């Protein structure tokens, strides 16, 4: 069976990028930081104006503060490197543990999303959806690393 995992050597780099993204993301969101240094014009595939639909355009350069985007990219790239890097010893036990953790993470992620559909409304639901972009990776990493840590003592 062909697997598409990153080498184990990139895992520390993944943890560094993931940690910067998580910690930086919380600091940026909790303090509503938007330093002028990160103000740039970014290409948007589609921009819409709620008040005037004549301003809706495709492929438009729009001014944005890209610090939030950068933290999100760090979480995703770092999380993927951590989640899908080989372990030092990659065997059937690790493969089964990874698969069961991924399935469990999908179930928990969508359970959270269903609860959000039922109990969260309005603009708060949009906030939940923003966080939901990262929860699948975070839940998978947490479950896989915890199961790996506690099962390696009994192996």
Coordinates of N, CA and C in Angstrom, one line a residue, residues 33-113:
X33 N -5.6 42.3 17.0 CA -4.4 42.9 16.5 C -4.5 43.0 15.0
X34 N -4.2 44.1 14.4 CA -4.0 44.3 13.0 C -2.9 45.3 12.7
X35 N -1.7 45.0 13.0 CA -0.6 45.9 12.8 C -0.5 46.4 11.3
X36 N -0.1 47.7 11.2 CA -0.1 48.3 9.8 C 0.9 47.5 9.0
X37 N 1.9 46.9 9.6 CA 3.0 46.2 8.8 C 2.4 45.2 7.9
X38 N 1.3 44.6 8.4 CA 0.7 43.5 7.6 C -0.4 43.9 6.6
X39 N -0.6 45.2 6.5 CA -1.6 45.8 5.5 C -1.0 45.7 4.1
X40 N -1.7 44.9 3.3 CA -1.2 44.7 1.9 C -2.5 44.6 1.0
X41 N -2.3 44.7 -0.3 CA -3.4 44.5 -1.2 C -3.3 43.0 -1.7
X42 N -4.4 42.3 -1.5 CA -4.4 40.9 -1.9 C -5.5 40.7 -3.0
X43 N -5.2 39.7 -3.9 CA -6.1 39.4 -4.9 C -7.2 38.6 -4.4
X44 N -8.5 39.0 -4.6 CA -9.6 38.3 -4.2 C -10.3 37.7 -5.4
X45 N -10.7 36.5 -5.3 CA -11.4 35.9 -6.5 C -12.8 36.5 -6.6
X46 N -13.4 36.9 -5.5 CA -14.7 37.5 -5.6 C -14.9 38.4 -4.4
X47 N -15.3 39.6 -4.6 CA -15.6 40.5 -3.5 C -17.1 41.0 -3.6
X48 N -17.7 41.1 -2.5 CA -19.2 41.5 -2.6 C -19.4 42.7 -1.6
X49 N -20.3 43.5 -2.0 CA -20.7 44.6 -1.2 C -22.2 44.4 -0.8
X50 N -22.5 44.3 0.5 CA -23.8 44.0 0.9 C -24.8 45.2 0.6
X51 N -24.2 46.4 0.7 CA -25.1 47.6 0.5 C -25.3 47.9 -0.9
X52 N -24.3 47.6 -1.8 CA -24.5 47.9 -3.2 C -24.0 46.8 -4.1
X53 N -24.9 46.0 -4.6 CA -24.5 44.8 -5.4 C -23.7 45.2 -6.7
X54 N -23.8 46.5 -7.1 CA -23.0 46.9 -8.3 C -21.5 46.8 -8.1
X55 N -21.1 46.8 -6.8 CA -19.7 46.8 -6.4 C -19.2 45.4 -6.3
X56 N -20.0 44.4 -6.6 CA -19.5 43.0 -6.6 C -18.7 42.7 -7.8
X57 N -17.5 42.2 -7.5 CA -16.5 42.0 -8.6 C -15.7 40.7 -8.5
X58 N -15.3 40.2 -9.6 CA -14.4 39.1 -9.6 C -12.9 39.6 -9.8
X59 N -12.0 38.9 -9.2 CA -10.6 39.2 -9.4 C -10.2 40.7 -9.2
X60 N -10.4 41.0 -7.9 CA -10.1 42.4 -7.6 C -9.1 42.5 -6.5
X61 N -8.2 43.4 -6.6 CA -7.1 43.7 -5.5 C -7.8 44.5 -4.4
X62 N -7.8 43.9 -3.2 CA -8.4 44.6 -2.1 C -7.4 44.7 -0.9
X63 N -7.5 45.9 -0.2 CA -6.6 46.0 0.9 C -7.0 45.1 2.1
X64 N -6.1 44.4 2.6 CA -6.4 43.5 3.7 C -5.2 43.5 4.7
X65 N -5.5 43.2 6.0 CA -4.5 42.9 7.0 C -4.3 41.4 7.0
X66 N -3.2 41.0 6.6 CA -3.0 39.5 6.3 C -2.5 38.8 7.6
X67 N -2.4 39.4 8.8 CA -1.9 38.7 9.9 C -2.8 37.5 10.3
X68 N -4.2 37.7 10.3 CA -5.1 36.6 10.6 C -4.9 35.4 9.5
X69 N -4.8 35.8 8.3 CA -4.6 34.8 7.2 C -3.3 34.0 7.4
X70 N -2.3 34.7 7.8 CA -1.0 34.1 8.0 C -1.0 33.1 9.2
X71 N -1.7 33.5 10.3 CA -1.8 32.5 11.4 C -2.6 31.3 11.0
X72 N -3.7 31.5 10.2 CA -4.5 30.4 9.7 C -3.7 29.4 8.9
X73 N -2.8 30.0 8.0 CA -2.0 29.2 7.1 C -1.0 28.5 8.0
X74 N -0.4 29.1 9.0 CA 0.5 28.4 9.9 C -0.1 27.2 10.6
X75 N -1.4 27.4 11.1 CA -2.0 26.3 11.7 C -2.3 25.1 10.8
X76 N -2.7 25.4 9.6 CA -3.0 24.4 8.6 C -1.7 23.7 8.1
X77 N -0.7 24.4 7.7 CA 0.6 23.8 7.2 C 1.3 23.1 8.3
X78 N 1.4 23.7 9.5 CA 2.0 23.0 10.6 C 1.2 21.8 11.1
X79 N -0.1 21.9 11.1 CA -0.9 20.8 11.5 C -0.8 19.6 10.5
X80 N -0.8 19.9 9.2 CA -0.6 18.8 8.2 C 0.7 18.2 8.4
X81 N 1.8 18.9 8.6 CA 3.1 18.3 8.8 C 3.1 17.4 10.0
X82 N 2.5 17.9 11.1 CA 2.5 17.1 12.3 C 1.6 15.8 12.1
X83 N 0.5 16.0 11.6 CA -0.5 14.9 11.5 C -0.1 13.9 10.5
X84 N 0.6 14.3 9.4 CA 0.9 13.3 8.4 C 2.4 13.1 8.1
X85 N 3.1 13.2 9.2 CA 4.5 12.8 9.1 C 4.7 11.4 9.7
X86 N 5.6 10.6 9.2 CA 5.8 9.3 9.7 C 6.3 9.3 11.1
X87 N 6.0 8.3 11.8 CA 6.6 8.1 13.2 C 8.0 7.5 13.0
X88 N 8.8 7.5 14.0 CA 10.1 6.9 13.9 C 10.0 5.4 13.5
X89 N 9.1 4.7 14.1 CA 8.8 3.3 13.8 C 7.3 3.3 13.2
X90 N 7.2 3.1 11.9 CA 5.9 3.1 11.3 C 5.5 1.7 11.0
X91 N 4.6 1.2 11.8 CA 4.1 -0.2 11.6 C 2.6 -0.3 11.5
X92 N 2.1 -1.5 11.5 CA 0.6 -1.6 11.4 C -0.1 -1.0 12.6
X93 N 0.5 -1.1 13.8 CA -0.2 -0.5 15.0 C -0.3 1.0 14.8
X94 N 0.7 1.7 14.3 CA 0.6 3.1 14.1 C -0.4 3.4 13.0
X95 N -0.4 2.6 11.9 CA -1.4 2.8 10.8 C -2.8 2.7 11.4
X96 N -3.1 1.7 12.2 CA -4.4 1.5 12.8 C -4.7 2.6 13.7
X97 N -3.8 3.0 14.5 CA -4.0 4.1 15.5 C -4.3 5.4 14.7
X98 N -3.6 5.7 13.6 CA -3.8 6.9 12.8 C -5.2 6.8 12.2
X99 N -5.6 5.7 11.7 CA -6.9 5.6 11.0 C -8.0 5.7 12.0
X100 N -7.9 5.1 13.2 CA -9.0 5.2 14.2 C -9.0 6.6 14.7
X101 N -7.9 7.3 14.9 CA -7.9 8.7 15.4 C -8.5 9.6 14.3
X102 N -8.3 9.4 13.1 CA -8.9 10.2 12.0 C -10.4 10.0 11.9
X103 N -10.8 8.8 12.0 CA -12.3 8.5 12.0 C -12.9 9.2 13.2
X104 N -12.3 9.0 14.4 CA -12.8 9.6 15.6 C -12.9 11.1 15.5
X105 N -11.9 11.7 14.9 CA -11.8 13.2 14.8 C -12.9 13.7 13.9
X106 N -13.2 12.9 12.8 CA -14.3 13.3 11.9 C -15.6 13.3 12.6
X107 N -15.9 12.2 13.3 CA -17.1 12.1 14.1 C -17.3 13.2 15.1
X108 N -16.3 13.5 15.9 CA -16.3 14.5 16.9 C -16.5 15.9 16.2
X109 N -15.8 16.1 15.1 CA -15.8 17.4 14.4 C -17.2 17.7 13.9
X110 N -17.8 16.7 13.3 CA -19.2 16.9 12.8 C -20.2 16.9 13.9
X111 N -20.0 16.2 15.0 CA -20.9 16.3 16.1 C -20.9 17.8 16.6
X112 N -19.8 18.4 16.7 CA -19.7 19.8 17.2 C -20.4 20.7 16.2
X113 N -20.2 20.4 14.9 CA -20.8 21.2 13.8 C -22.4 21.1 13.9

